[in-house]
PDB file of C-alpha atoms in Angstrom:
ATOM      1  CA  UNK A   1      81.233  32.017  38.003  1.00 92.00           C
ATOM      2  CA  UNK A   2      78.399  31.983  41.026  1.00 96.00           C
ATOM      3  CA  UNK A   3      78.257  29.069  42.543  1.00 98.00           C
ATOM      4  CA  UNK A   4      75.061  28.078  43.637  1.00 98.00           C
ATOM      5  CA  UNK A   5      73.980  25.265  46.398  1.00 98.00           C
ATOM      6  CA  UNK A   6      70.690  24.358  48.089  1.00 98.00           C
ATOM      7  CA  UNK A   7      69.874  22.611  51.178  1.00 98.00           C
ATOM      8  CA  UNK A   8      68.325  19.795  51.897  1.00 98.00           C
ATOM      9  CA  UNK A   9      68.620  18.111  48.225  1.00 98.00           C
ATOM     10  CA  UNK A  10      65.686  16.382  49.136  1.00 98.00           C
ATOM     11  CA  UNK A  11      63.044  16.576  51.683  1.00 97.00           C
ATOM     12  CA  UNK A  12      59.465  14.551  52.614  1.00 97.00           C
ATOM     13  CA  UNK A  13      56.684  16.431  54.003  1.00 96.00           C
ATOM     14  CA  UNK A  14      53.008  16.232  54.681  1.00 96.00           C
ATOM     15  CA  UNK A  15      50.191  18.508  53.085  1.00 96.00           C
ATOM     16  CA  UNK A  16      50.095  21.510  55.215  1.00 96.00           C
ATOM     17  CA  UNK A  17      53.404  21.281  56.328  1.00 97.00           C
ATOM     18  CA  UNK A  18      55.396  24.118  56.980  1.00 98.00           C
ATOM     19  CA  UNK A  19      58.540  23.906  54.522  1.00 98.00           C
ATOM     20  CA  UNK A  20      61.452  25.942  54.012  1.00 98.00           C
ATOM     21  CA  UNK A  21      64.203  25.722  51.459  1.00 98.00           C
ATOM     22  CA  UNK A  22      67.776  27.512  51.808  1.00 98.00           C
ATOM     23  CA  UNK A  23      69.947  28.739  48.892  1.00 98.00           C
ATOM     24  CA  UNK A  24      73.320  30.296  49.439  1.00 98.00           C
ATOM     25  CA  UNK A  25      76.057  31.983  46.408  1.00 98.00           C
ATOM     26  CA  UNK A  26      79.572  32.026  47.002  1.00 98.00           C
ATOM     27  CA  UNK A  27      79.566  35.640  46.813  1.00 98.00           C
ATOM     28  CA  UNK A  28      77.327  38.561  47.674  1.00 98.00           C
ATOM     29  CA  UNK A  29      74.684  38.457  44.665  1.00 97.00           C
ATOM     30  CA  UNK A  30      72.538  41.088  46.901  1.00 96.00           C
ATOM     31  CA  UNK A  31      68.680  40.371  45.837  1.00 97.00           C
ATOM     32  CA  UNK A  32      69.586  38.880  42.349  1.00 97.00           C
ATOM     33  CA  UNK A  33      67.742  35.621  43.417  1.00 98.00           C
ATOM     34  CA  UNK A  34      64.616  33.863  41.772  1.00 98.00           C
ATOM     35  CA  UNK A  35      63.539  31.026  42.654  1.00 98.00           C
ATOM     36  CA  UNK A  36      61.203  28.431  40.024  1.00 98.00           C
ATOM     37  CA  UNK A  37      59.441  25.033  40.962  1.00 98.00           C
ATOM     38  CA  UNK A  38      59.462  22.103  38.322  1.00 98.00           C
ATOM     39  CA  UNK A  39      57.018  19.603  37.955  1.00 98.00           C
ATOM     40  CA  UNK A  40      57.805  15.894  36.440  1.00 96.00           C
ATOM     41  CA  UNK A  41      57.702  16.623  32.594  1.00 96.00           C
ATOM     42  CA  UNK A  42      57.081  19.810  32.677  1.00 98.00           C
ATOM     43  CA  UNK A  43      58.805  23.567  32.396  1.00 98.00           C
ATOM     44  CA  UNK A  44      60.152  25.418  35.458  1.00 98.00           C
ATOM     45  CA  UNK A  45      57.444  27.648  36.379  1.00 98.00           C
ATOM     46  CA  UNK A  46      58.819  31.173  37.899  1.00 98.00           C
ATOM     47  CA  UNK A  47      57.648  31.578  41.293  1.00 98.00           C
ATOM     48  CA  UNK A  48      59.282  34.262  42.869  1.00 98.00           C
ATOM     49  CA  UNK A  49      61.863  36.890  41.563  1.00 97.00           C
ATOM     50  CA  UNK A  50      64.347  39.523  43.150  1.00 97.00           C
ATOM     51  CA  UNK A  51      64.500  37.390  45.978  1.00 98.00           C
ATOM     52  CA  UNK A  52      60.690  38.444  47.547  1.00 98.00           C
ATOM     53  CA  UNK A  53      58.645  39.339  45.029  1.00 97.00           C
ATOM     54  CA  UNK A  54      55.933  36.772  44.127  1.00 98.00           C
ATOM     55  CA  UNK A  55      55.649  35.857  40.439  1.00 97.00           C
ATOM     56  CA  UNK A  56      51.899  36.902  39.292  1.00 96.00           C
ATOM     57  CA  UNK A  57      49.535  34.522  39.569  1.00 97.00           C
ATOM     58  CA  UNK A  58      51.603  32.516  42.431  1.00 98.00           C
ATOM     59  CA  UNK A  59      49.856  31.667  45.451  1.00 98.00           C
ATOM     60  CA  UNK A  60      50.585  33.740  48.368  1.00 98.00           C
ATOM     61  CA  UNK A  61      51.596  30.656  50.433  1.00 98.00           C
ATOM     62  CA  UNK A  62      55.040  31.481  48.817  1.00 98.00           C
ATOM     63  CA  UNK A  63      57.536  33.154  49.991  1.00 98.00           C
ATOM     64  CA  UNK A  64      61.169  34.500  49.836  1.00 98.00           C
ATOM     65  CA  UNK A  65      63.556  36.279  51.924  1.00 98.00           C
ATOM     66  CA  UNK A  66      67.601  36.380  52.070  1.00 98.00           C
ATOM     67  CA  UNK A  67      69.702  38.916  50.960  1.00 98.00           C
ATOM     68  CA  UNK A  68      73.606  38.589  50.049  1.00 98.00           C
ATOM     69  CA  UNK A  69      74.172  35.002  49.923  1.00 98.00           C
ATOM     70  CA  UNK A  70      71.869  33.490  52.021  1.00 98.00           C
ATOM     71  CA  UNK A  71      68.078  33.090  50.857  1.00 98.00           C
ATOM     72  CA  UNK A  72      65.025  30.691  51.906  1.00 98.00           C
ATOM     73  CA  UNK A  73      62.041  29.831  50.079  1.00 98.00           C
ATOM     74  CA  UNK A  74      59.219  29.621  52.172  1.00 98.00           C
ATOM     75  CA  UNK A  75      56.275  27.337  51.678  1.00 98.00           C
ATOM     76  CA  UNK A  76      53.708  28.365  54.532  1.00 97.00           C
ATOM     77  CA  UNK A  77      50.960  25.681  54.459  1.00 96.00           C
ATOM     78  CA  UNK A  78      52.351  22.791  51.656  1.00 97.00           C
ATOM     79  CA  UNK A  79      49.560  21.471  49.087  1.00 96.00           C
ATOM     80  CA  UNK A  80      49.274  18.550  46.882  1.00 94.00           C
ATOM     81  CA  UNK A  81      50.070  20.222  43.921  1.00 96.00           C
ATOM     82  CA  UNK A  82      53.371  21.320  45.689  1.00 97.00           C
ATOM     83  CA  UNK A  83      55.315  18.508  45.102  1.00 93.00           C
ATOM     84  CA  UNK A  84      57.636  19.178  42.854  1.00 97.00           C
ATOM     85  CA  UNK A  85      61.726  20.303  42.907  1.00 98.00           C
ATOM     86  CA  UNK A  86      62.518  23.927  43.142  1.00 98.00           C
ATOM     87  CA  UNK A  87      65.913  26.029  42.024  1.00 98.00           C
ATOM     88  CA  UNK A  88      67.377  28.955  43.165  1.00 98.00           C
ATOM     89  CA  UNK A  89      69.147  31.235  39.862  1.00 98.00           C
ATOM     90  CA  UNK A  90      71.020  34.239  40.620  1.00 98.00           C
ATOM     91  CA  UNK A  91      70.912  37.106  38.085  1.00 97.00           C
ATOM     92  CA  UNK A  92      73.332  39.220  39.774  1.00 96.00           C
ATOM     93  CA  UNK A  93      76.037  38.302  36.987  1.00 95.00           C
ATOM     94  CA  UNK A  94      74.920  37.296  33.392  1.00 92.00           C
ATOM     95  CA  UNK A  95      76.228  34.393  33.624  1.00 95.00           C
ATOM     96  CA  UNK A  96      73.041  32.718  35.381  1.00 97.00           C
ATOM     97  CA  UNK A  97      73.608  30.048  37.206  1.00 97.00           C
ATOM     98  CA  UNK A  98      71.066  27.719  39.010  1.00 98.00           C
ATOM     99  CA  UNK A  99      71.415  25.672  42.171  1.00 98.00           C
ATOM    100  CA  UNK A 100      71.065  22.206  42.327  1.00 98.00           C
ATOM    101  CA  UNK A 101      67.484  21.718  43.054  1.00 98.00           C
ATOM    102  CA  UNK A 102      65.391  20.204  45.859  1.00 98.00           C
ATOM    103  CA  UNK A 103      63.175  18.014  45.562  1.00 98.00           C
ATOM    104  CA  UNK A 104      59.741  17.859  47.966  1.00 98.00           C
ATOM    105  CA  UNK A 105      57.825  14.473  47.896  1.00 95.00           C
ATOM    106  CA  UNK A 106      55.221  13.242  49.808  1.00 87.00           C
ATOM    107  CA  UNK A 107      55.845  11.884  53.171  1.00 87.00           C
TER     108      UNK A 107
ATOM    109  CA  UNK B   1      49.202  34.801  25.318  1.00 96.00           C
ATOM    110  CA  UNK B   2      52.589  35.218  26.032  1.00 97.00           C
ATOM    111  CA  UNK B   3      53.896  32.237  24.759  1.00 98.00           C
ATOM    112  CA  UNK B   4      57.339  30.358  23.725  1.00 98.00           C
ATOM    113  CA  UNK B   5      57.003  27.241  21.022  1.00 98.00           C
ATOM    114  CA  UNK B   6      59.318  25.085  20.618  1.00 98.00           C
ATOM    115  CA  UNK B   7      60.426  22.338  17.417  1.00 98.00           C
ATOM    116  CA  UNK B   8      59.518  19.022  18.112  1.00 98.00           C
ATOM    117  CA  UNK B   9      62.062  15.833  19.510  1.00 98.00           C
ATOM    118  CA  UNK B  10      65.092  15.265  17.665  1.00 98.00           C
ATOM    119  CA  UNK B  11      66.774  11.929  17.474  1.00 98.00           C
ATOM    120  CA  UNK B  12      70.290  12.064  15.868  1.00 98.00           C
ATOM    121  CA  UNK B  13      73.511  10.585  15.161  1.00 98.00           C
ATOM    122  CA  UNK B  14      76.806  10.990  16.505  1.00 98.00           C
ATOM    123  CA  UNK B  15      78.402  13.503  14.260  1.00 98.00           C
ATOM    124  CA  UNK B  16      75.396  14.731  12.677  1.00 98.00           C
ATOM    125  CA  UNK B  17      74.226  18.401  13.052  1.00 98.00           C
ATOM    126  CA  UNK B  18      70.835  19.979  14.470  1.00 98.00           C
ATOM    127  CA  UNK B  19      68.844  23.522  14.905  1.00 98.00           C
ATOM    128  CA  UNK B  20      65.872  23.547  17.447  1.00 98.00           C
ATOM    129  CA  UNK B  21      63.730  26.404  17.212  1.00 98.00           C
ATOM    130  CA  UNK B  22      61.690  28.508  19.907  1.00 98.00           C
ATOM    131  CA  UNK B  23      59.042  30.645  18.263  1.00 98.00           C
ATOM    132  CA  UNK B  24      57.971  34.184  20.916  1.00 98.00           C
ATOM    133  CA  UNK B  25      54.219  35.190  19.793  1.00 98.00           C
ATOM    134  CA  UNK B  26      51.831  37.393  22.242  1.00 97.00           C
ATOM    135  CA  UNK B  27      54.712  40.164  23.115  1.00 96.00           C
ATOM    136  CA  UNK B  28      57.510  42.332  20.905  1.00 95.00           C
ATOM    137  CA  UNK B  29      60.107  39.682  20.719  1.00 96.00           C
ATOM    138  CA  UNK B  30      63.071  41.692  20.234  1.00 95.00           C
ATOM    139  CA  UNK B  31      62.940  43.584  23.804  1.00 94.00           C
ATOM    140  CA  UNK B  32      63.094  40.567  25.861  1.00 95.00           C
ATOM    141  CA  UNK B  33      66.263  38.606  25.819  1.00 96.00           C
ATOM    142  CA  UNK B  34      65.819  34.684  25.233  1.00 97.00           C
ATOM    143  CA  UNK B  35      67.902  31.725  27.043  1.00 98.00           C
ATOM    144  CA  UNK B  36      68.571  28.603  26.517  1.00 98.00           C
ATOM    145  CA  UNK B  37      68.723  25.854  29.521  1.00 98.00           C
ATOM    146  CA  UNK B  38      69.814  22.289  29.444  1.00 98.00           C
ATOM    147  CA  UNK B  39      68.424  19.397  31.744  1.00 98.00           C
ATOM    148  CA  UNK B  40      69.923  16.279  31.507  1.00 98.00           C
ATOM    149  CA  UNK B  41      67.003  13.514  32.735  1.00 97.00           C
ATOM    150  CA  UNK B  42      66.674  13.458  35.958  1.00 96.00           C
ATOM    151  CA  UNK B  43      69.184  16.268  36.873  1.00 97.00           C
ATOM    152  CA  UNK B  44      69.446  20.108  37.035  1.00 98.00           C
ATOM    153  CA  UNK B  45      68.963  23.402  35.094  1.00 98.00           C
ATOM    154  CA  UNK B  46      72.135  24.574  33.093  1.00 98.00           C
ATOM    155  CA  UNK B  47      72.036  28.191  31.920  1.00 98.00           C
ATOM    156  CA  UNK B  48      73.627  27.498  28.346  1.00 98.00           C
ATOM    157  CA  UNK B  49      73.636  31.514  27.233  1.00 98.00           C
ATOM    158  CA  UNK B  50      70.817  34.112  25.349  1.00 97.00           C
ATOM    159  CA  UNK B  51      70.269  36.136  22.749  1.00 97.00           C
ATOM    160  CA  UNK B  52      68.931  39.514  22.324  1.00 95.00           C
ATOM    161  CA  UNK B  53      66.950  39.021  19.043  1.00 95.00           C
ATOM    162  CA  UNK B  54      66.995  42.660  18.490  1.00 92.00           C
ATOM    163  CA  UNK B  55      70.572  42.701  18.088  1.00 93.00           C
ATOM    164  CA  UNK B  56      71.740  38.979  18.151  1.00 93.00           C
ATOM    165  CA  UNK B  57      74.021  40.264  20.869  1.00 94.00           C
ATOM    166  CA  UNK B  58      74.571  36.725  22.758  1.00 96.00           C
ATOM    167  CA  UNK B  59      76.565  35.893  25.514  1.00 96.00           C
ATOM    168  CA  UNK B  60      77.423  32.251  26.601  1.00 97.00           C
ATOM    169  CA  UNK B  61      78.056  30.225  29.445  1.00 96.00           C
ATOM    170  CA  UNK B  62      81.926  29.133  29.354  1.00 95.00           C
ATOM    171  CA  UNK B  63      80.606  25.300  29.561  1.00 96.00           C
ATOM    172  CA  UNK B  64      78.895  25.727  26.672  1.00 97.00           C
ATOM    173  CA  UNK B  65      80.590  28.451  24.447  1.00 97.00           C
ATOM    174  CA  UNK B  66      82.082  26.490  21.524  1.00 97.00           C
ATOM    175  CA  UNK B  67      79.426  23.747  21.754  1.00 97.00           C
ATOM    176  CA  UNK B  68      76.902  25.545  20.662  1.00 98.00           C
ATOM    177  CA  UNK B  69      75.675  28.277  18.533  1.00 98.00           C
ATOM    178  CA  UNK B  70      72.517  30.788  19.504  1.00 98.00           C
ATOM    179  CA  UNK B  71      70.663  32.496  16.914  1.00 98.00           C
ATOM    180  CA  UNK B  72      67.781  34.722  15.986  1.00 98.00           C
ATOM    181  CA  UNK B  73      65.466  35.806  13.359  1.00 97.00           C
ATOM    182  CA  UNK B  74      63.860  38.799  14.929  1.00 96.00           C
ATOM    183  CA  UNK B  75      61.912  38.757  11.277  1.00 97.00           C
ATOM    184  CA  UNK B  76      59.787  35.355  12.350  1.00 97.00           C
ATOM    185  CA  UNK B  77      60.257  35.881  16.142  1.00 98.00           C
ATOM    186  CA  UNK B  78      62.321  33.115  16.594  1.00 98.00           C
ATOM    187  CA  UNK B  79      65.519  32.245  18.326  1.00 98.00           C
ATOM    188  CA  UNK B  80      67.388  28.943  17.385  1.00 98.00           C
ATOM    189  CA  UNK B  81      69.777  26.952  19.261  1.00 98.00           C
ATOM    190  CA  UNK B  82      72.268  24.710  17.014  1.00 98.00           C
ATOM    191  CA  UNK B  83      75.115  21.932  17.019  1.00 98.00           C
ATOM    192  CA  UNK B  84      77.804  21.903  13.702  1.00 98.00           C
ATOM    193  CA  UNK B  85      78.848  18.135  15.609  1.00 98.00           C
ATOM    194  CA  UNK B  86      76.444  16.299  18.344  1.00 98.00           C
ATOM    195  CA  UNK B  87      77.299  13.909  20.908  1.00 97.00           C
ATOM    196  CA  UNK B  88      75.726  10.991  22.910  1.00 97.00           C
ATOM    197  CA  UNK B  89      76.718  13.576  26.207  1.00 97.00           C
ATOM    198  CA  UNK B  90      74.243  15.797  23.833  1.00 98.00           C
ATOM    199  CA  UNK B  91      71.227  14.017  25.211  1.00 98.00           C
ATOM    200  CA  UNK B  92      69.001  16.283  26.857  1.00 98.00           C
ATOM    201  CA  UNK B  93      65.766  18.353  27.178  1.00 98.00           C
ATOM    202  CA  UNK B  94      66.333  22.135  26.540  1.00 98.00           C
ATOM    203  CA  UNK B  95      64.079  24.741  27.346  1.00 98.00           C
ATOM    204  CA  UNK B  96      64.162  28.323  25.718  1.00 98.00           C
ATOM    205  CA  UNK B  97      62.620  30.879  27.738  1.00 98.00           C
ATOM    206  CA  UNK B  98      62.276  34.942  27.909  1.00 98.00           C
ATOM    207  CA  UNK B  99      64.317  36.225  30.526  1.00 97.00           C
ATOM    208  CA  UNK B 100      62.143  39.093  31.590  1.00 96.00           C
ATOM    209  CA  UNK B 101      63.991  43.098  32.258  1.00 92.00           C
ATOM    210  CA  UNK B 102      61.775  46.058  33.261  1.00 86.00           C
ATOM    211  CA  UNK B 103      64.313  48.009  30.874  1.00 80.00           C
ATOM    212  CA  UNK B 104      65.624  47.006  27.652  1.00 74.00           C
ATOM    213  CA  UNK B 105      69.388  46.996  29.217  1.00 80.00           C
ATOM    214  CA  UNK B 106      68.709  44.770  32.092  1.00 88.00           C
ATOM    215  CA  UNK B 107      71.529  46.411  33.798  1.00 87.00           C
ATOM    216  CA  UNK B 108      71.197  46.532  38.024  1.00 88.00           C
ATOM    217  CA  UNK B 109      67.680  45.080  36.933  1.00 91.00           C
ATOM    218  CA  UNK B 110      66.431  42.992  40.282  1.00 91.00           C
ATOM    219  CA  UNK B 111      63.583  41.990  38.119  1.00 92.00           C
ATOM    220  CA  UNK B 112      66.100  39.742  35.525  1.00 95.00           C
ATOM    221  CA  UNK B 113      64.729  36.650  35.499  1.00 97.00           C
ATOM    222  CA  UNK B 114      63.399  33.263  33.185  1.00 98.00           C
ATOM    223  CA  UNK B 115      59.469  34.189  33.074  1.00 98.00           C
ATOM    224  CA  UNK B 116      58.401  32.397  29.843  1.00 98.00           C
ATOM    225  CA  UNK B 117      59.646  29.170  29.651  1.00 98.00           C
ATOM    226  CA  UNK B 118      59.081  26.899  26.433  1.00 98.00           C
ATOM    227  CA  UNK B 119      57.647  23.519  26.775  1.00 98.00           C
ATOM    228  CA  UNK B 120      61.086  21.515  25.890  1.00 98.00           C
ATOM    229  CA  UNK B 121      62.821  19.937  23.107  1.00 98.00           C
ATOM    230  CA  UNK B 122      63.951  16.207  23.757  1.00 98.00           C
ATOM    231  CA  UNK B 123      67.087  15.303  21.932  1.00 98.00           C
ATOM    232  CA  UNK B 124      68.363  11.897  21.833  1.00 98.00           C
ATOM    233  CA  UNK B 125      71.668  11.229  20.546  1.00 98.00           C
ATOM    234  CA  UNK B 126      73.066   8.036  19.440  1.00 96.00           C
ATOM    235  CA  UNK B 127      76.454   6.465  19.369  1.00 90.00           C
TER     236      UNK B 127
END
């Protein structure tokens, strides 16, 4: 299987902050990446797919670049609504598998 | 609306066995694969496997293959994800949810990914 970690696991940051989020595979997965934010109690939400492609509907203040088996998400100016933990899930094999998560809180 | 509904919270037994539901309306459900994801409270996602409900073609994740069984009924656009035996380790919410394909195959697809998620079954199981 892909093996799937995220850095940091955790992070604090102030609204309009300037975040960034790193996900690596232990192999090349090229730009099978997609990336989905979580809010307490609710669904994953899709945010960004084929490692730069912004979901519909997703604010343009998210971003994603990498390629192989490094990737970042990118969250240019953070807001309030922000807050929440976001995965990394590789679809280069189909056997998905999701990183650990990392969670942004409020400094 | 695209949409995935899922069965309400299950609380259970030891032993005892269980079939949650996840009911596609708003698009064709059989040209979208559906998966099924795990999250223990307070920790991560865990692909468990999907379904094509065209076919019932299914793969599994090896953590999971023997646990569980996935279903469909392409007839009442709904997938089903079932237990013959639960455990307390059991306990969990799991989410269904469309993996989105531009093609039916998926295959070299940069696009594969979870874009419909269900809102979550809870299920409790007691010792």
């Amino acid at each position: 299987d892909i093996q799937m970690t995220q850095s940091p696991s955790s992070l604090s940051a102030s609204v309009r902050d300037r975040v960034t989020i790193t996900c690596r595979a232990s192999q090349s997965i090229n730009r099978y990446l997609n990336w989905y934010q979580q809010k307490p109690g609710k669904a994953p939400k899709l945010l960004i797919y084929a490692a730069s492609s912004l979901q519909s509907g997703v604010p343009s203040r998210f971003s994603g670049s990498g390629s192989g088996t490094d990737f970042t998400l990118t969250i240019s100016s953070l807001q309030p609504e922000d807050f929440a933990t976001y995965y990394c899930q590789q679809s280069y094999s189909t056997a998905f598998t999701f990183g650990p998560g990392t969670k942004v809180d409020i400094k | 609306e695209v949409q995935l509904v899922q069965s309400g919270a299950e609380v259970k037994k030891s032993g005892e066995s269980l079939k949650i539901s996840c009911k596609g309306s708003g698009y064709s459900f059989t040209s979208y694969w559906i998966g099924w994801v795990r999250q223990v409270t307070g920790k991560g996602l865990e692909w468990m496997g999907t379904i094509s409900p065209g076919d019932s073609a299914s793969r599994y994740s090896p953590s999971f293959q023997g646990q569980v069984t996935i279903s469909a009924d392409k007839s009442i656009n709904t997938a089903y994800l079932q237990w013959s035996s639960l455990k307390a380790s059991d306990t969990a919410m799991y989410y269904c949810a469309r993996r989105y394909c531009s093609s039916i195959s998926c295959y070299g697809d940069l696009k594969d990914s979870f874009d419909i998620w269900g809102q979550g079954t809870m299920v409790a199981v007691s010792s």
